[in-house]
Amino acid sequence: GVAKYGAKSGQIIVMNPLTGDILGMASYPNFDPYDPYNEYLDEAKTIKSEIRNKSITDNIEPGSVIKPLTIATAIDLGKINVDYQFVDNGPEIYSDFEVDNWDKKHLGRIGLIELLQKSNNIGAAKIGTLVGAENLKNYFSKFGFGRSTDVDLEGEEKGYLKKDFWSDIDIASVSFGQGFTATPLQVLSSYTVFLNNGNLVRPKIIKTIKKVDGNDISYPNLIEKEVIKPETAKFMNDLLTRSLKSNESKYFNLKKFDIAGKTGTAQIAKDGKYLENKTNALFVGYLPVSKKFSMIVRLEEPSTSSYAAETAVPLWMDTASELINYYNITPDINN
């Protein structure tokens, strides 16, 4: 995927969303752990960037993969209902900053499915404003942001979620995945809420330590208290499935399986400004029927296209096809 889409780096994490078991975690470029001297760039022992496990060390603005969490928060609090609609007639101003959609297009009155299909920033910002700063802080913290997952791997970052005063532009930006940072693992973990009746399942690397005396040590599943109500989680599963059927990635979708998920094309900031045509392309998704696995793909600065729908999505679908064959998952769509 990194080679095909001309990316700087790439990561894929596959997990069991019901238990938190990390089934696979890959990053490229990588290094040979059997050649310890290969980890240094020079005699001064400058560490190669490849040594970092970017799935847990890279704090990135995750972008539009966060919009479902904003919607779930608003639904759970009763700030909006499932039939919510809003009017998008153009850019909106928050704290003297202009917020616009990624494609500069405005579609008038639309609902939640169209918000996710078109990845509409205006709608996400409006919903976030209805939710308010304190509620967003509270729910996003419960989703796992601003704190480490405690996955027991060295070098895990916890991301950044502002704790003090949020201005209007802070609220709007966080609502569509900018203005805060998270690791790819945190993002994938947050989606377990939709598959577990509203409970967050924390990821784990070690399942069991086998001992020669037979007294094996098993590590329990780490399930946190309810983040959203079960009925909210059920609605979000349905919304994420329906929205993906006709969004910008529909040409790559698997034909015989329902997929629930969301793309994210997040701008990259440097020196206080967002870079032109430099993005992190992400896709988070899962099989809502079998629930056998969930997966995140992140491509750093893909050059063939800056859009996740044209890079991260086809890579996710190709990998999912292999996993479906591996697990021998029965198709859930008859066509």
mmCIF file of C-alpha atoms in Angstrom:
data_model
loop_
_atom_site.group_PDB
_atom_site.id
_atom_site.type_symbol
_atom_site.label_atom_id
_atom_site.label_comp_id
_atom_site.label_asym_id
_atom_site.label_seq_id
_atom_site.Cartn_x
_atom_site.Cartn_y
_atom_site.Cartn_z
ATOM 1 C CA GLY A 1 0.000 0.000 0.000
ATOM 2 C CA VAL A 2 2.808 2.435 0.870
ATOM 3 C CA ALA A 3 4.493 1.740 -2.459
ATOM 4 C CA LYS A 4 1.291 1.729 -4.501
ATOM 5 C CA TYR A 5 0.009 5.037 -3.154
ATOM 6 C CA GLY A 6 3.374 6.748 -2.790
ATOM 7 C CA ALA A 7 3.034 7.231 0.958
ATOM 8 C CA LYS A 8 5.695 8.212 3.463
ATOM 9 C CA SER A 9 4.641 5.392 5.780
ATOM 10 C CA GLY A 10 1.692 3.130 6.510
ATOM 11 C CA GLN A 11 0.107 1.258 9.400
ATOM 12 C CA ILE A 12 -2.570 -1.404 9.713
ATOM 13 C CA ILE A 13 -4.011 -2.654 12.984
ATOM 14 C CA VAL A 14 -6.459 -5.554 13.165
ATOM 15 C CA MET A 15 -8.246 -6.361 16.395
ATOM 16 C CA ASN A 16 -11.044 -8.454 17.784
ATOM 17 C CA PRO A 17 -13.491 -5.686 18.754
ATOM 18 C CA LEU A 18 -15.325 -7.902 21.242
ATOM 19 C CA THR A 19 -12.271 -8.878 23.305
ATOM 20 C CA GLY A 20 -9.699 -6.186 22.494
ATOM 21 C CA ASP A 21 -7.181 -8.778 21.258
ATOM 22 C CA ILE A 22 -4.733 -7.206 18.792
ATOM 23 C CA LEU A 23 -4.617 -9.785 15.990
ATOM 24 C CA GLY A 24 -2.106 -7.937 13.847
ATOM 25 C CA MET A 25 -0.161 -4.687 13.925
ATOM 26 C CA ALA A 26 2.059 -3.766 10.988
ATOM 27 C CA SER A 27 4.041 -0.679 10.058
ATOM 28 C CA TYR A 28 6.121 0.157 7.004
ATOM 29 C CA PRO A 29 8.956 1.104 6.544
ATOM 30 C CA ASN A 30 10.123 -1.350 9.160
ATOM 31 C CA PHE A 31 13.413 -2.853 10.344
ATOM 32 C CA ASP A 32 14.973 -6.222 11.042
ATOM 33 C CA PRO A 33 14.834 -6.888 14.806
ATOM 34 C CA TYR A 34 17.428 -9.657 14.348
ATOM 35 C CA ASP A 35 19.982 -7.056 13.237
ATOM 36 C CA PRO A 36 20.272 -4.695 16.228
ATOM 37 C CA TYR A 37 22.973 -2.605 14.573
ATOM 38 C CA ASN A 38 20.561 -1.826 11.753
ATOM 39 C CA GLU A 39 18.485 0.327 14.071
ATOM 40 C CA TYR A 40 20.998 3.185 14.049
ATOM 41 C CA LEU A 41 21.522 5.786 11.329
ATOM 42 C CA ASP A 42 25.132 6.650 12.172
ATOM 43 C CA GLU A 43 27.989 6.211 14.632
ATOM 44 C CA ALA A 44 26.332 8.706 16.960
ATOM 45 C CA LYS A 45 23.609 6.071 17.286
ATOM 46 C CA THR A 46 20.804 8.236 15.990
ATOM 47 C CA ILE A 47 17.746 5.985 15.990
ATOM 48 C CA LYS A 48 16.059 5.308 12.683
ATOM 49 C CA SER A 49 12.457 6.442 12.501
ATOM 50 C CA GLU A 50 11.521 2.919 11.415
ATOM 51 C CA ILE A 51 12.172 1.709 14.955
ATOM 52 C CA ARG A 52 9.103 3.561 16.187
ATOM 53 C CA ASN A 53 5.836 1.655 16.200
ATOM 54 C CA LYS A 54 3.863 4.418 14.517
ATOM 55 C CA SER A 55 0.555 2.736 15.391
ATOM 56 C CA ILE A 56 1.120 3.847 18.983
ATOM 57 C CA THR A 57 3.746 6.615 18.782
ATOM 58 C CA ASP A 58 2.297 8.963 16.145
ATOM 59 C CA ASN A 59 0.003 11.637 17.525
ATOM 60 C CA ILE A 60 -2.035 12.756 14.519
ATOM 61 C CA GLU A 61 -5.148 14.815 13.969
ATOM 62 C CA PRO A 62 -7.439 11.931 12.961
ATOM 63 C CA GLY A 63 -9.885 13.881 10.786
ATOM 64 C CA SER A 64 -13.312 12.710 9.704
ATOM 65 C CA VAL A 65 -13.137 9.263 11.319
ATOM 66 C CA ILE A 66 -14.154 11.224 14.431
ATOM 67 C CA LYS A 67 -17.475 12.484 13.020
ATOM 68 C CA PRO A 68 -19.368 9.306 14.043
ATOM 69 C CA LEU A 69 -18.231 9.845 17.633
ATOM 70 C CA THR A 70 -19.563 13.409 17.582
ATOM 71 C CA ILE A 71 -22.894 12.181 16.229
ATOM 72 C CA ALA A 72 -23.032 9.371 18.808
ATOM 73 C CA THR A 73 -22.399 11.863 21.613
ATOM 74 C CA ALA A 74 -25.194 14.148 20.433
ATOM 75 C CA ILE A 75 -27.653 11.248 20.008
ATOM 76 C CA ASP A 76 -26.760 9.854 23.423
ATOM 77 C CA LEU A 77 -27.338 13.210 25.123
ATOM 78 C CA GLY A 78 -30.596 13.827 23.285
ATOM 79 C CA LYS A 79 -29.197 16.957 21.627
ATOM 80 C CA ILE A 80 -30.324 15.575 18.254
ATOM 81 C CA ASN A 81 -32.539 12.669 17.191
ATOM 82 C CA VAL A 82 -32.062 10.072 14.486
ATOM 83 C CA ASP A 83 -33.976 12.215 11.981
ATOM 84 C CA TYR A 84 -31.829 15.292 12.569
ATOM 85 C CA GLN A 85 -31.300 17.566 9.585
ATOM 86 C CA PHE A 86 -29.301 20.755 9.163
ATOM 87 C CA VAL A 87 -28.859 23.403 6.495
ATOM 88 C CA ASP A 88 -25.493 23.831 4.793
ATOM 89 C CA ASN A 89 -25.589 26.908 2.583
ATOM 90 C CA GLY A 90 -21.949 27.886 2.883
ATOM 91 C CA PRO A 91 -18.980 28.359 5.201
ATOM 92 C CA GLU A 92 -19.633 29.134 8.876
ATOM 93 C CA ILE A 93 -17.635 31.436 11.155
ATOM 94 C CA TYR A 94 -16.417 30.259 14.571
ATOM 95 C CA SER A 95 -14.241 32.550 16.694
ATOM 96 C CA ASP A 96 -13.440 34.606 13.583
ATOM 97 C CA PHE A 97 -12.236 31.472 11.747
ATOM 98 C CA GLU A 98 -13.985 30.138 8.659
ATOM 99 C CA VAL A 99 -15.046 26.484 8.646
ATOM 100 C CA ASP A 100 -15.788 24.973 5.249
ATOM 101 C CA ASN A 101 -16.232 21.542 3.712
ATOM 102 C CA TRP A 102 -13.254 19.743 2.246
ATOM 103 C CA ASP A 103 -14.666 20.013 -1.302
ATOM 104 C CA LYS A 104 -16.161 23.511 -0.859
ATOM 105 C CA LYS A 105 -19.556 22.107 -1.888
ATOM 106 C CA HIS A 106 -22.804 22.930 -0.070
ATOM 107 C CA LEU A 107 -25.932 20.821 -0.401
ATOM 108 C CA GLY A 108 -28.608 22.722 1.519
ATOM 109 C CA ARG A 109 -30.715 20.625 3.907
ATOM 110 C CA ILE A 110 -29.243 17.179 4.593
ATOM 111 C CA GLY A 111 -29.422 14.495 7.294
ATOM 112 C CA LEU A 112 -26.995 12.283 9.199
ATOM 113 C CA ILE A 113 -26.465 9.686 6.462
ATOM 114 C CA GLU A 114 -25.554 12.403 3.957
ATOM 115 C CA LEU A 115 -23.338 14.080 6.564
ATOM 116 C CA LEU A 116 -21.193 10.943 6.771
ATOM 117 C CA GLN A 117 -21.417 10.112 3.068
ATOM 118 C CA LYS A 118 -20.221 13.580 2.064
ATOM 119 C CA SER A 119 -18.018 13.916 5.167
ATOM 120 C CA ASN A 120 -19.610 17.285 5.820
ATOM 121 C CA ASN A 121 -17.610 19.513 8.183
ATOM 122 C CA ILE A 122 -20.363 22.110 8.481
ATOM 123 C CA GLY A 123 -22.822 19.573 9.876
ATOM 124 C CA ALA A 124 -20.297 18.044 12.285
ATOM 125 C CA ALA A 125 -19.427 21.510 13.626
ATOM 126 C CA LYS A 126 -23.122 22.356 14.090
ATOM 127 C CA ILE A 127 -23.697 19.124 16.026
ATOM 128 C CA GLY A 128 -20.585 19.677 18.136
ATOM 129 C CA THR A 129 -21.788 23.159 19.000
ATOM 130 C CA LEU A 130 -25.120 21.714 20.152
ATOM 131 C CA VAL A 131 -23.237 19.223 22.329
ATOM 132 C CA GLY A 132 -20.993 21.874 23.882
ATOM 133 C CA ALA A 133 -17.427 21.903 25.122
ATOM 134 C CA GLU A 134 -17.834 20.122 28.460
ATOM 135 C CA ASN A 135 -19.899 17.297 27.007
ATOM 136 C CA LEU A 136 -17.445 16.816 24.149
ATOM 137 C CA LYS A 137 -14.517 16.719 26.572
ATOM 138 C CA ASN A 138 -16.311 14.209 28.781
ATOM 139 C CA TYR A 139 -17.436 11.862 26.012
ATOM 140 C CA PHE A 140 -14.204 12.002 24.012
ATOM 141 C CA SER A 141 -12.295 11.154 27.176
ATOM 142 C CA LYS A 142 -14.609 8.178 27.720
ATOM 143 C CA PHE A 143 -14.008 7.142 24.088
ATOM 144 C CA GLY A 144 -10.343 6.881 25.098
ATOM 145 C CA PHE A 145 -8.773 10.104 23.850
ATOM 146 C CA GLY A 146 -6.266 12.161 25.818
ATOM 147 C CA ARG A 147 -5.094 9.083 27.732
ATOM 148 C CA SER A 148 -3.080 5.990 26.863
ATOM 149 C CA THR A 149 -4.756 2.684 26.078
ATOM 150 C CA ASP A 150 -2.269 0.881 28.389
ATOM 151 C CA VAL A 151 -1.671 -1.682 25.686
ATOM 152 C CA ASP A 152 1.665 -2.645 27.309
ATOM 153 C CA LEU A 153 3.888 -1.718 24.398
ATOM 154 C CA GLU A 154 6.864 0.557 24.898
ATOM 155 C CA GLY A 155 6.597 4.129 23.667
ATOM 156 C CA GLU A 156 2.815 4.516 23.560
ATOM 157 C CA GLU A 157 1.681 8.134 23.291
ATOM 158 C CA LYS A 158 -1.608 9.289 24.773
ATOM 159 C CA GLY A 159 -2.481 12.028 22.298
ATOM 160 C CA TYR A 160 -3.652 15.507 23.192
ATOM 161 C CA LEU A 161 -7.146 16.601 24.119
ATOM 162 C CA LYS A 162 -7.315 20.161 25.398
ATOM 163 C CA LYS A 163 -8.405 20.307 29.055
ATOM 164 C CA ASP A 164 -8.827 24.026 29.643
ATOM 165 C CA PHE A 165 -11.153 26.547 27.962
ATOM 166 C CA TRP A 166 -12.511 25.627 24.518
ATOM 167 C CA SER A 167 -13.429 28.451 22.157
ATOM 168 C CA ASP A 168 -16.106 28.075 19.492
ATOM 169 C CA ILE A 169 -13.479 27.109 16.910
ATOM 170 C CA ASP A 170 -12.057 24.475 19.284
ATOM 171 C CA ILE A 171 -15.512 22.882 19.568
ATOM 172 C CA ALA A 172 -16.092 23.005 15.813
ATOM 173 C CA SER A 173 -12.639 21.621 14.948
ATOM 174 C CA VAL A 174 -12.727 18.736 17.420
ATOM 175 C CA SER A 175 -16.171 17.773 16.110
ATOM 176 C CA PHE A 176 -14.714 16.864 12.711
ATOM 177 C CA GLY A 177 -11.415 15.464 13.979
ATOM 178 C CA GLN A 178 -9.028 18.419 13.933
ATOM 179 C CA GLY A 179 -7.665 20.407 16.860
ATOM 180 C CA PHE A 180 -6.725 17.335 18.907
ATOM 181 C CA THR A 181 -4.434 14.369 18.379
ATOM 182 C CA ALA A 182 -4.692 10.613 18.787
ATOM 183 C CA THR A 183 -2.778 7.499 17.813
ATOM 184 C CA PRO A 184 -4.153 5.057 15.237
ATOM 185 C CA LEU A 185 -4.649 2.514 18.038
ATOM 186 C CA GLN A 186 -6.747 4.976 20.066
ATOM 187 C CA VAL A 187 -8.963 5.643 17.056
ATOM 188 C CA LEU A 188 -9.509 1.932 16.368
ATOM 189 C CA SER A 189 -10.195 1.269 20.050
ATOM 190 C CA SER A 190 -12.837 4.023 20.190
ATOM 191 C CA TYR A 191 -14.929 2.202 17.565
ATOM 192 C CA THR A 192 -15.297 -0.858 19.829
ATOM 193 C CA VAL A 193 -18.030 1.121 21.608
ATOM 194 C CA PHE A 194 -20.360 0.594 18.631
ATOM 195 C CA LEU A 195 -19.958 -3.188 18.738
ATOM 196 C CA ASN A 196 -20.188 -3.705 22.498
ATOM 197 C CA ASN A 197 -23.523 -2.186 23.473
ATOM 198 C CA GLY A 198 -21.860 1.142 24.164
ATOM 199 C CA ASN A 199 -18.915 -0.148 26.235
ATOM 200 C CA LEU A 200 -15.278 0.628 25.426
ATOM 201 C CA VAL A 201 -13.043 -2.436 25.061
ATOM 202 C CA ARG A 202 -9.399 -1.619 25.607
ATOM 203 C CA PRO A 203 -6.810 -3.272 23.330
ATOM 204 C CA LYS A 204 -4.395 -5.903 24.608
ATOM 205 C CA ILE A 205 -1.326 -7.559 23.103
ATOM 206 C CA ILE A 206 -0.815 -10.474 25.497
ATOM 207 C CA LYS A 207 -3.560 -13.065 25.851
ATOM 208 C CA THR A 208 -1.790 -15.750 27.892
ATOM 209 C CA ILE A 209 1.679 -16.417 29.246
ATOM 210 C CA LYS A 210 2.404 -20.132 29.047
ATOM 211 C CA LYS A 211 4.473 -21.496 31.929
ATOM 212 C CA VAL A 212 6.348 -24.766 32.050
ATOM 213 C CA ASP A 213 4.684 -25.720 35.320
ATOM 214 C CA GLY A 214 1.251 -25.357 33.733
ATOM 215 C CA ASN A 215 0.248 -22.373 35.863
ATOM 216 C CA ASP A 216 -0.495 -20.179 32.874
ATOM 217 C CA ILE A 217 -1.234 -16.492 33.364
ATOM 218 C CA SER A 218 -4.262 -15.271 31.438
ATOM 219 C CA TYR A 219 -4.951 -11.605 30.802
ATOM 220 C CA PRO A 220 -8.629 -10.650 31.085
ATOM 221 C CA ASN A 221 -10.550 -8.547 28.602
ATOM 222 C CA LEU A 222 -10.542 -4.926 29.694
ATOM 223 C CA ILE A 223 -14.049 -3.544 29.313
ATOM 224 C CA GLU A 224 -14.702 -0.057 30.622
ATOM 225 C CA LYS A 225 -18.002 1.290 31.843
ATOM 226 C CA GLU A 226 -20.694 2.410 29.430
ATOM 227 C CA VAL A 227 -19.679 5.240 27.107
ATOM 228 C CA ILE A 228 -22.958 5.474 25.195
ATOM 229 C CA LYS A 229 -26.320 3.771 25.658
ATOM 230 C CA PRO A 230 -26.884 0.409 23.914
ATOM 231 C CA GLU A 231 -29.602 1.918 21.727
ATOM 232 C CA THR A 232 -27.184 4.663 20.615
ATOM 233 C CA ALA A 233 -24.582 2.054 19.700
ATOM 234 C CA LYS A 234 -27.171 0.087 17.700
ATOM 235 C CA PHE A 235 -28.215 3.200 15.794
ATOM 236 C CA MET A 236 -24.594 4.093 15.019
ATOM 237 C CA ASN A 237 -23.912 0.592 13.661
ATOM 238 C CA ASP A 238 -26.836 1.008 11.294
ATOM 239 C CA LEU A 239 -25.826 4.555 10.354
ATOM 240 C CA LEU A 240 -22.204 3.612 9.631
ATOM 241 C CA THR A 241 -23.346 0.678 7.495
ATOM 242 C CA ARG A 242 -25.940 2.602 5.491
ATOM 243 C CA SER A 243 -23.733 5.635 4.934
ATOM 244 C CA LEU A 244 -20.882 3.546 3.529
ATOM 245 C CA LYS A 245 -23.048 1.960 0.842
ATOM 246 C CA SER A 246 -23.215 5.154 -1.219
ATOM 247 C CA ASN A 247 -20.309 7.315 -0.105
ATOM 248 C CA GLU A 248 -17.226 8.287 -2.110
ATOM 249 C CA SER A 249 -15.609 4.878 -1.481
ATOM 250 C CA LYS A 250 -18.517 2.777 -2.750
ATOM 251 C CA TYR A 251 -16.615 1.545 -5.835
ATOM 252 C CA PHE A 252 -14.147 -0.304 -3.603
ATOM 253 C CA ASN A 253 -16.670 -1.791 -1.161
ATOM 254 C CA LEU A 254 -16.838 -5.563 -0.833
ATOM 255 C CA LYS A 255 -19.778 -6.976 -2.785
ATOM 256 C CA LYS A 256 -20.972 -9.742 -0.484
ATOM 257 C CA PHE A 257 -20.521 -8.130 2.925
ATOM 258 C CA ASP A 258 -21.929 -5.201 4.815
ATOM 259 C CA ILE A 259 -19.168 -2.905 6.017
ATOM 260 C CA ALA A 260 -19.534 -0.257 8.697
ATOM 261 C CA GLY A 261 -16.895 2.439 8.747
ATOM 262 C CA LYS A 262 -15.693 5.942 8.046
ATOM 263 C CA THR A 263 -12.950 7.579 6.043
ATOM 264 C CA GLY A 264 -10.726 10.339 7.327
ATOM 265 C CA THR A 265 -8.586 12.664 5.240
ATOM 266 C CA ALA A 266 -6.826 14.744 7.866
ATOM 267 C CA GLN A 267 -4.697 17.774 7.075
ATOM 268 C CA ILE A 268 -1.186 17.850 8.528
ATOM 269 C CA ALA A 269 -0.145 20.909 10.522
ATOM 270 C CA LYS A 270 3.350 22.358 10.576
ATOM 271 C CA ASP A 271 4.474 25.589 12.250
ATOM 272 C CA GLY A 272 0.877 26.491 13.057
ATOM 273 C CA LYS A 273 -0.434 26.091 9.504
ATOM 274 C CA TYR A 274 -1.971 23.221 7.563
ATOM 275 C CA LEU A 275 0.165 22.025 4.661
ATOM 276 C CA GLU A 276 -1.241 22.028 1.143
ATOM 277 C CA ASN A 277 -1.854 18.530 -0.295
ATOM 278 C CA LYS A 278 -0.298 16.796 2.731
ATOM 279 C CA THR A 279 -2.715 14.503 4.541
ATOM 280 C CA ASN A 280 -3.065 11.446 6.701
ATOM 281 C CA ALA A 281 -5.469 9.078 4.951
ATOM 282 C CA LEU A 282 -7.386 6.795 7.317
ATOM 283 C CA PHE A 283 -10.187 4.293 7.166
ATOM 284 C CA VAL A 284 -11.712 2.561 10.193
ATOM 285 C CA GLY A 285 -14.169 -0.240 9.596
ATOM 286 C CA TYR A 286 -15.596 -3.571 10.691
ATOM 287 C CA LEU A 287 -18.063 -6.274 9.667
ATOM 288 C CA PRO A 288 -21.242 -5.427 11.622
ATOM 289 C CA VAL A 289 -22.775 -8.880 11.117
ATOM 290 C CA SER A 290 -19.927 -11.266 11.960
ATOM 291 C CA LYS A 291 -18.022 -8.797 14.208
ATOM 292 C CA LYS A 292 -14.985 -11.010 13.613
ATOM 293 C CA PHE A 293 -12.515 -8.166 13.267
ATOM 294 C CA SER A 294 -12.183 -4.408 13.125
ATOM 295 C CA MET A 295 -9.344 -2.644 11.352
ATOM 296 C CA ILE A 296 -7.719 0.720 10.785
ATOM 297 C CA VAL A 297 -5.523 1.668 7.845
ATOM 298 C CA ARG A 298 -3.441 4.821 7.941
ATOM 299 C CA LEU A 299 -1.296 6.105 5.080
ATOM 300 C CA GLU A 300 0.984 9.033 5.858
ATOM 301 C CA GLU A 301 1.142 11.626 3.076
ATOM 302 C CA PRO A 302 0.017 9.465 0.120
ATOM 303 C CA SER A 303 1.068 11.136 -3.133
ATOM 304 C CA THR A 304 -1.130 9.415 -5.732
ATOM 305 C CA SER A 305 -4.166 10.977 -4.067
ATOM 306 C CA SER A 306 -4.589 12.915 -0.835
ATOM 307 C CA TYR A 307 -8.047 11.392 -0.286
ATOM 308 C CA ALA A 308 -8.619 8.381 1.970
ATOM 309 C CA ALA A 309 -11.419 7.091 -0.270
ATOM 310 C CA GLU A 310 -8.870 6.514 -3.047
ATOM 311 C CA THR A 311 -5.989 5.157 -0.934
ATOM 312 C CA ALA A 312 -6.765 3.879 2.574
ATOM 313 C CA VAL A 313 -10.151 2.418 1.584
ATOM 314 C CA PRO A 314 -8.976 0.109 -1.240
ATOM 315 C CA LEU A 315 -6.070 -1.040 0.939
ATOM 316 C CA TRP A 316 -8.511 -1.756 3.783
ATOM 317 C CA MET A 317 -10.845 -3.688 1.456
ATOM 318 C CA ASP A 318 -7.993 -5.762 -0.001
ATOM 319 C CA THR A 319 -6.816 -6.676 3.486
ATOM 320 C CA ALA A 320 -10.376 -7.400 4.647
ATOM 321 C CA SER A 321 -10.838 -9.806 1.711
ATOM 322 C CA GLU A 322 -7.812 -11.786 2.893
ATOM 323 C CA LEU A 323 -9.106 -11.832 6.466
ATOM 324 C CA ILE A 324 -12.558 -12.950 5.343
ATOM 325 C CA ASN A 325 -10.968 -15.895 3.513
ATOM 326 C CA TYR A 326 -8.712 -16.659 6.460
ATOM 327 C CA TYR A 327 -11.639 -16.762 8.909
ATOM 328 C CA ASN A 328 -13.979 -18.367 6.338
ATOM 329 C CA ILE A 329 -16.688 -15.788 7.062
ATOM 330 C CA THR A 330 -20.012 -16.470 5.380
ATOM 331 C CA PRO A 331 -21.323 -13.688 3.081
ATOM 332 C CA ASP A 332 -24.196 -11.662 4.534
ATOM 333 C CA ILE A 333 -25.386 -10.075 1.294
ATOM 334 C CA ASN A 334 -27.031 -12.236 -1.376
ATOM 335 C CA ASN A 335 -25.917 -10.781 -4.704
#
